[in-house]
Amino acid sequence: MMGVGVGLIGSGYMGKCHALAWTSVATVFPDVERPRLVALADATPELAQQHAQAFGFGRGTGDWRDLVANPAIDVISIAAPNQFHAEMAVAALEEGKHVWCEKPMATSLEDATRMRDVAKQSGRAAILGYNYIQNPMIRHARRLIAEGKIGTVNHLRLEMDEDFMANPGEPFYWKSERASGYGALDDFAVHPLSLLAVLHGRVTAVVADMARPYPERPTTDGGFRPVENDDIAQALFRTETGASGVLMVNRAAWGRKGRIALQVFGSNGSILFDQERMNELQIYSTDDAAGLQGYRTLLAAPSHPPYRQFIPAPGHGLGFNELKVIECYELLQAISGKRDAHVIDFERGLEIERVVHAMAQSAEGGVWVKV
Amino acid sequence: MMGVGVGLIGSGYMGKCHALAWTSVATVFPDVERPRLVALADATPELAQQHAQAFGFGRGTGDWRDLVANPAIDVISIAAPNQFHAEMAVAALEEGKHVWCEKPMATSLEDATRMRDVAKQSGRAAILGYNYIQNPMIRHARRLIAEGKIGTVNHLRLEMDEDFMANPGEPFYWKSERASGYGALDDFAVHPLSLLAVLHGRVTAVVADMARPYPERPTTDGGFRPVENDDIAQALFRTETGASGVLMVNRAAWGRKGRIALQVFGSNGSILFDQERMNELQIYSTDDAAGLQGYRTLLAAPSHPPYRQFIPAPGHGLGFNELKVIECYELLQAISGKRDAHVIDFERGLEIERVVHAMAQSAEGGVWVKV
Amino acid sequence: MMGVGVGLIGSGYMGKCHALAWTSVATVFPDVERPRLVALADATPELAQQHAQAFGFGRGTGDWRDLVANPAIDVISIAAPNQFHAEMAVAALEEGKHVWCEKPMATSLEDATRMRDVAKQSGRAAILGYNYIQNPMIRHARRLIAEGKIGTVNHLRLEMDEDFMANPGEPFYWKSERASGYGALDDFAVHPLSLLAVLHGRVTAVVADMARPYPERPTTDGGFRPVENDDIAQALFRTETGASGVLMVNRAAWGRKGRIALQVFGSNGSILFDQERMNELQIYSTDDAAGLQGYRTLLAAPSHPPYRQFIPAPGHGLGFNELKVIECYELLQAISGKRDAHVIDFERGLEIERVVHAMAQSAEGGVWVKV
Amino acid sequence: MMGVGVGLIGSGYMGKCHALAWTSVATVFPDVERPRLVALADATPELAQQHAQAFGFGRGTGDWRDLVANPAIDVISIAAPNQFHAEMAVAALEEGKHVWCEKPMATSLEDATRMRDVAKQSGRAAILGYNYIQNPMIRHARRLIAEGKIGTVNHLRLEMDEDFMANPGEPFYWKSERASGYGALDDFAVHPLSLLAVLHGRVTAVVADMARPYPERPTTDGGFRPVENDDIAQALFRTETGASGVLMVNRAAWGRKGRIALQVFGSNGSILFDQERMNELQIYSTDDAAGLQGYRTLLAAPSHPPYRQFIPAPGHGLGFNELKVIECYELLQAISGKRDAHVIDFERGLEIERVVHAMAQSAEGGVWVKV
């Protein structure tokens, strides 16, 4: 049997992450065929060829359309700049390729909607790079919640924070331009929302606020330029079950590096998670005897699939990049026709984008907005 | 020299806590005179006499007005049920006594306003039992922020959660009646707001949501009764400096016991605190060298006043009740005429009450409310 | 009814701690009579009178023998320098007083043995100030172990570390003199050994090593003086049940402030504790379902006696000084004739001293020593 | 340019881990040529061919000597059962291959010595699979210590614990046979000792104890069989600098999954690490201002080489398997002739084995043993 033929567009950090996933997935998961790494596209032929060789791809090209046209390629990884996602994904799907597209889905709701529509018509697997949902601890949390271990979920708090915009002395660059998006809301909110989607359900209403900690930033010529978007955003929300919640994102939060903290409260217990300690999950359960109730820290282990495929011993730890290997595996499942592959496809991805846009709309108007 | 004469109204848990403070304050702090524990009032003379003896008070009485009328008493501790706070505090102040009143200040904004007015006219010390602000780690955080250690504060997150209402099977009792207040908002919000007041400043606008995880609760006769207030509340807010923030309170949060978690972000660093680990403070500072930046956990120590008065060695830990001893010391300072005693007086207490009421109003109307 | 009459010798830090306990015990515990604070002795009459007034004692004296001779006094707290413990305790016991003596028991094994002998003959309560055993979390751990919750204990690790001798630039002072004892072994080892005694059982054999991180220390005259004892000590040990263990103590451990860390492993689970987070206890139990096993953090709560006497709500936290209040309560129980009061009496205290001396002997000879 | 030709012996868990490293190393590290995965050997040709295909190797063989004889192969990964390590390594080295051998080095000190000797004569790179030393946080700790950040190291505590032998009901299997080794000492001690080697230096003397928590274990036929080795071991030690230390290993420690905990104390600070939180490092430094000293938690970040090669953003986390990728990179450096590649070669590996054997000898005799 032959593995799928792979084309990769983009070989920056996320492209490298995809390449690692494609080269590792069959080593890790014994039930998939080793993919054929057919070709890699990047901005220039030279760059493409250099990375094709380093990453183990057959050839490199300066034109991503070569990949779309190549009949040896079954699936296309899109790790190119955000503004090209829609065009590339649509072209690939229309050519009958499966698509693995990095987030954000697109730079406008219109583009995202079109991607969803084309994906639906194509019948191909079309998924987004929401790798945090692949963490075995998140998947374990999902199972525990589904099994009713913490009862009916009634409240959720979601935080995502980093500090790459925290330095007020950092010169103005494109991240602070309005054209790059709302700011923290675009950069971060989709991630905790993807976790909310798999752990709980849909957001139905939001009221949001966005804030600009540094109204202006220095420019390289010694002046100052007004900041055009918001490094901080927060929203109160309600979900389809009536649960209440809070979403907080901050890309200027000194000390936070890769924090995605979840607090999920239910009628019988609660679950805590923080991506900065991605191999741990905390659960409090009223099933425990009185005098013995407390948050229990679970360490990632073979009993939390698919951890066992990586390491047969508990507590040894997976890394961020390995979540992408799991995502790649789930994509292969989806390509094989598995209905309930654990992925965020374009349909669910569009729902997430809608929540983000509702938040932005609410922040502008100062009122609750229905999603 | 003679210490102040003390009258204590109420000898339940908070009364006991006041009694411990009055009996310990001069042992702990060498610069105050040992107070004279003159009399204790409670619901019945028997109860009052029994506790007077146990707590070391001279006599017990079933009528709190005896204390107000007693010339040997200089200061009155009010640890009676909330609905009596206003009447007792006003009576005591009008009689020229200093007042130490437990929170909440009163059961209506009108009463609270009257208490503030009478206190102002009286010229007496009139403070509220916001003991969390007395924690040496909070006071250290306050100093660090004031000194600019984390730069200009631009974002705050405040959480207070317990789980005493988390069990949906717990029969309906007065805490779920509308008459007892808004629910979690009354029970909890004032505490993080008192911390916000001493660490940062005033809240100027809020948008809030309140939620009822269990719409009804069982009654002891086997039926069900609709819950009339909200075990969960959250609000987005802005402060006088323009900082943005989020306040979250939940008295049905399984697993949380005495959590009051603060995240304070500034332009040069951030500070974290959780009352469940009340002897620790975390700080992230960009003053640290690159490659060595990270959250630092400070353990309560003699270098964090007034810890040294309790224990000369670092890391040994204070307890919740000891915060009341510090509060008692600060009250004695205020009584001595010290202007900047570290207390929440009736003036500042009223400001806190106003924020709470603005949140309730916002939750009802679904819009931002100015404070 | 009348409470016991109390005499306190010493009013430095530990004296203050005893005073706080005596003044608080009846407020906290409703079932004991409020003690009468009769007299306080210190080095000079002036100091004694000043502290007597501050601490609420009837009178002060410069001669501790006044207390021993005073018929109004039933129990004597000894918080004087170590070298006087034996003399004072023996005198008090011989006069028919109960004795509460701070640790270390004495400065020689001979003195400690004599104290034990006199205590036995006297029939009075004679206990030592091992307050860490009073922590509700330690007492909870003891119950859990006794109930077999972690099965048969087979391995223990005990650490006690502080950093008050960690600075090599700190001038030589009496703590580094051989006359003051072995060093860390005397200062610290008795504490974890007291915990071992209540949680598990007797030590039967040891092999130890002691180390001197700084062979000399600066003197105030600009020179250097050789250090005469050891700031670090460690021992392997076996217990009466055949369990193996390790004891580690270090008073030059930068960063450790009040660490007393326990790891207790059994055939069905394990228990962890660290005094620096004295309101927490961690337990791992194989009773938990597969996929849900992990260390659970218990927060101090009313279900962990006698926490409830201090605070009716969980997770609010006790402090180091409050352990002394519990110890005082247990002493009162012992005085009342309760057989199984939770204390380290002179008999058990002597056993602990013997283990310490066996370790010192082993460290000198480099061989295993039986206790 | 062509990458090195690789032969892999063994395709169980560690073989898979080597395969992942070989397939990923050039994707992660841009400065190495992509290795050629020439052939894979396992117990049967069928198994070998199946895994060769899955792992991306050119061919599979049932005879590992095929690899040794294959001129297209430059380096051989040995991930076969321990008893074959010596034979395979010696054969490969004598044929001029470089060798990457999993730990333990060999099953006897004689074999290990021979391996060291042959490696020395061969002039080839010969390294052992001590992957924990490759953790960017350990390498950062090493740099910090080398730069004097915590001053002169004077005390170390090393723990390695898991619980795979903790269940007393687990039937007797080969791990409990004397023929498999001393028990925990062989399984674990080499790992913390490898960390000690890179962070500090050589062990010069030890006194050890080994313990058998379960003297017998059930057999599958309903009987019991005496356990022949020790699931627990501990040792006091001294190092070449005079520092004192303690080593503790336990493979029956309920709750511990992959714990390798280090405490390194120096004259200016201390460093803590726990492999269960492998992306964190804690440091206490007296360089910090008074009132601001505390353990600081560093999260793995691009400023901790070679983390940046995997992920350009801080705090996202590496996994256990990725340490093997770094090890593979360092092996390639050694093969390229780099003198100070960060590896444990056969020479240093032999030193570690000698310490382990000295501990076993000490445990038998009950006396200090020089290494």
PDB file of N, CA and C in Angstrom, chain A residues 150-157 243-244 262-272 295, chain B residues 159 161-162 214 232 250 252-256 259:
ATOM      1  N   ILE A 150     -17.783  15.332  35.871  1.00  0.00           N
ATOM      2  CA  ILE A 150     -17.947  16.559  36.677  1.00  0.00           C
ATOM      3  C   ILE A 150     -19.397  17.061  36.622  1.00  0.00           C
ATOM      4  N   GLY A 151     -20.303  16.219  36.179  1.00  0.00           N
ATOM      5  CA  GLY A 151     -21.715  16.598  36.124  1.00  0.00           C
ATOM      6  C   GLY A 151     -22.000  17.531  34.960  1.00  0.00           C
ATOM      7  N   THR A 152     -23.041  18.325  35.104  1.00  0.00           N
ATOM      8  CA  THR A 152     -23.425  19.268  34.051  1.00  0.00           C
ATOM      9  C   THR A 152     -22.558  20.511  34.158  1.00  0.00           C
ATOM     10  N   VAL A 153     -21.874  20.837  33.081  1.00  0.00           N
ATOM     11  CA  VAL A 153     -21.005  22.021  33.085  1.00  0.00           C
ATOM     12  C   VAL A 153     -21.867  23.274  33.150  1.00  0.00           C
ATOM     13  N   ASN A 154     -21.547  24.169  34.097  1.00  0.00           N
ATOM     14  CA  ASN A 154     -22.350  25.388  34.206  1.00  0.00           C
ATOM     15  C   ASN A 154     -21.549  26.680  34.140  1.00  0.00           C
ATOM     16  N   HIS A 155     -20.219  26.564  34.151  1.00  0.00           N
ATOM     17  CA  HIS A 155     -19.419  27.790  34.116  1.00  0.00           C
ATOM     18  C   HIS A 155     -18.032  27.476  33.576  1.00  0.00           C
ATOM     19  N   LEU A 156     -17.516  28.394  32.760  1.00  0.00           N
ATOM     20  CA  LEU A 156     -16.196  28.184  32.166  1.00  0.00           C
ATOM     21  C   LEU A 156     -15.418  29.495  32.166  1.00  0.00           C
ATOM     22  N   ARG A 157     -14.130  29.380  32.433  1.00  0.00           N
ATOM     23  CA  ARG A 157     -13.232  30.537  32.292  1.00  0.00           C
ATOM     24  C   ARG A 157     -12.068  30.130  31.406  1.00  0.00           C
ATOM     25  N   ALA A 243     -24.815  27.754  30.047  1.00  0.00           N
ATOM     26  CA  ALA A 243     -23.652  27.988  30.912  1.00  0.00           C
ATOM     27  C   ALA A 243     -23.118  29.403  30.690  1.00  0.00           C
ATOM     28  N   SER A 244     -22.567  29.978  31.760  1.00  0.00           N
ATOM     29  CA  SER A 244     -21.948  31.291  31.646  1.00  0.00           C
ATOM     30  C   SER A 244     -20.443  31.125  31.577  1.00  0.00           C
ATOM     31  N   LEU A 262      -7.688  26.874  31.404  1.00  0.00           N
ATOM     32  CA  LEU A 262      -9.119  26.566  31.397  1.00  0.00           C
ATOM     33  C   LEU A 262      -9.579  26.231  32.804  1.00  0.00           C
ATOM     34  N   GLN A 263     -10.744  26.723  33.154  1.00  0.00           N
ATOM     35  CA  GLN A 263     -11.423  26.302  34.371  1.00  0.00           C
ATOM     36  C   GLN A 263     -12.841  25.909  33.952  1.00  0.00           C
ATOM     37  N   VAL A 264     -13.172  24.667  34.164  1.00  0.00           N
ATOM     38  CA  VAL A 264     -14.493  24.176  33.760  1.00  0.00           C
ATOM     39  C   VAL A 264     -15.205  23.665  35.007  1.00  0.00           C
ATOM     40  N   PHE A 265     -16.306  24.320  35.364  1.00  0.00           N
ATOM     41  CA  PHE A 265     -17.025  23.941  36.577  1.00  0.00           C
ATOM     42  C   PHE A 265     -18.327  23.221  36.238  1.00  0.00           C
ATOM     43  N   GLY A 266     -18.572  22.133  36.940  1.00  0.00           N
ATOM     44  CA  GLY A 266     -19.800  21.378  36.726  1.00  0.00           C
ATOM     45  C   GLY A 266     -20.504  21.109  38.039  1.00  0.00           C
ATOM     46  N   SER A 267     -21.604  20.408  37.955  1.00  0.00           N
ATOM     47  CA  SER A 267     -22.417  20.171  39.149  1.00  0.00           C
ATOM     48  C   SER A 267     -21.817  19.108  40.075  1.00  0.00           C
ATOM     49  N   ASN A 268     -20.844  18.342  39.577  1.00  0.00           N
ATOM     50  CA  ASN A 268     -20.210  17.317  40.420  1.00  0.00           C
ATOM     51  C   ASN A 268     -18.712  17.480  40.572  1.00  0.00           C
ATOM     52  N   GLY A 269     -18.164  18.513  39.979  1.00  0.00           N
ATOM     53  CA  GLY A 269     -16.714  18.651  40.079  1.00  0.00           C
ATOM     54  C   GLY A 269     -16.215  19.718  39.133  1.00  0.00           C
ATOM     55  N   SER A 270     -14.927  19.742  38.944  1.00  0.00           N
ATOM     56  CA  SER A 270     -14.363  20.747  38.039  1.00  0.00           C
ATOM     57  C   SER A 270     -13.048  20.245  37.466  1.00  0.00           C
ATOM     58  N   ILE A 271     -12.649  20.885  36.385  1.00  0.00           N
ATOM     59  CA  ILE A 271     -11.429  20.501  35.673  1.00  0.00           C
ATOM     60  C   ILE A 271     -10.616  21.754  35.378  1.00  0.00           C
ATOM     61  N   LEU A 272      -9.309  21.658  35.608  1.00  0.00           N
ATOM     62  CA  LEU A 272      -8.401  22.777  35.334  1.00  0.00           C
ATOM     63  C   LEU A 272      -7.318  22.315  34.367  1.00  0.00           C
ATOM     64  N   TYR A 295      -8.078  18.905  44.431  1.00  0.00           N
ATOM     65  CA  TYR A 295      -7.676  18.809  43.028  1.00  0.00           C
ATOM     66  C   TYR A 295      -6.609  17.740  42.875  1.00  0.00           C
TER      67      TYR A 295
ATOM     68  N   GLU B 159     -10.455  36.993  40.898  1.00  0.00           N
ATOM     69  CA  GLU B 159     -11.394  35.881  41.053  1.00  0.00           C
ATOM     70  C   GLU B 159     -11.599  35.586  42.523  1.00  0.00           C
ATOM     71  N   ASP B 161     -13.691  32.524  44.606  1.00  0.00           N
ATOM     72  CA  ASP B 161     -14.515  31.333  44.425  1.00  0.00           C
ATOM     73  C   ASP B 161     -14.474  30.432  45.648  1.00  0.00           C
ATOM     74  N   GLU B 162     -15.650  29.920  45.983  1.00  0.00           N
ATOM     75  CA  GLU B 162     -15.759  28.865  46.990  1.00  0.00           C
ATOM     76  C   GLU B 162     -16.800  27.879  46.486  1.00  0.00           C
ATOM     77  N   TYR B 214     -28.087  26.381  39.224  1.00  0.00           N
ATOM     78  CA  TYR B 214     -29.163  25.454  39.584  1.00  0.00           C
ATOM     79  C   TYR B 214     -30.439  26.277  39.745  1.00  0.00           C
ATOM     80  N   ILE B 232     -23.299  32.762  40.688  1.00  0.00           N
ATOM     81  CA  ILE B 232     -22.154  33.118  39.832  1.00  0.00           C
ATOM     82  C   ILE B 232     -22.352  34.538  39.300  1.00  0.00           C
ATOM     83  N   ASN B 250     -17.806  33.206  42.264  1.00  0.00           N
ATOM     84  CA  ASN B 250     -18.608  31.983  42.105  1.00  0.00           C
ATOM     85  C   ASN B 250     -18.641  31.262  43.444  1.00  0.00           C
ATOM     86  N   ALA B 252     -20.396  28.521  43.770  1.00  0.00           N
ATOM     87  CA  ALA B 252     -20.765  27.146  43.423  1.00  0.00           C
ATOM     88  C   ALA B 252     -19.652  26.507  42.610  1.00  0.00           C
ATOM     89  N   ALA B 253     -18.415  26.884  42.921  1.00  0.00           N
ATOM     90  CA  ALA B 253     -17.255  26.443  42.136  1.00  0.00           C
ATOM     91  C   ALA B 253     -16.580  25.269  42.818  1.00  0.00           C
ATOM     92  N   TRP B 254     -17.027  24.069  42.500  1.00  0.00           N
ATOM     93  CA  TRP B 254     -16.462  22.872  43.122  1.00  0.00           C
ATOM     94  C   TRP B 254     -14.936  22.884  43.128  1.00  0.00           C
ATOM     95  N   GLY B 255     -14.372  22.671  44.281  1.00  0.00           N
ATOM     96  CA  GLY B 255     -12.919  22.555  44.392  1.00  0.00           C
ATOM     97  C   GLY B 255     -12.262  23.802  44.941  1.00  0.00           C
ATOM     98  N   ARG B 256     -12.943  24.930  44.792  1.00  0.00           N
ATOM     99  CA  ARG B 256     -12.386  26.172  45.318  1.00  0.00           C
ATOM    100  C   ARG B 256     -12.879  26.335  46.745  1.00  0.00           C
ATOM    101  N   ARG B 259     -10.461  30.625  47.485  1.00  0.00           N
ATOM    102  CA  ARG B 259      -9.656  31.218  46.422  1.00  0.00           C
ATOM    103  C   ARG B 259      -9.994  32.694  46.239  1.00  0.00           C
TER     104      ARG B 259
END
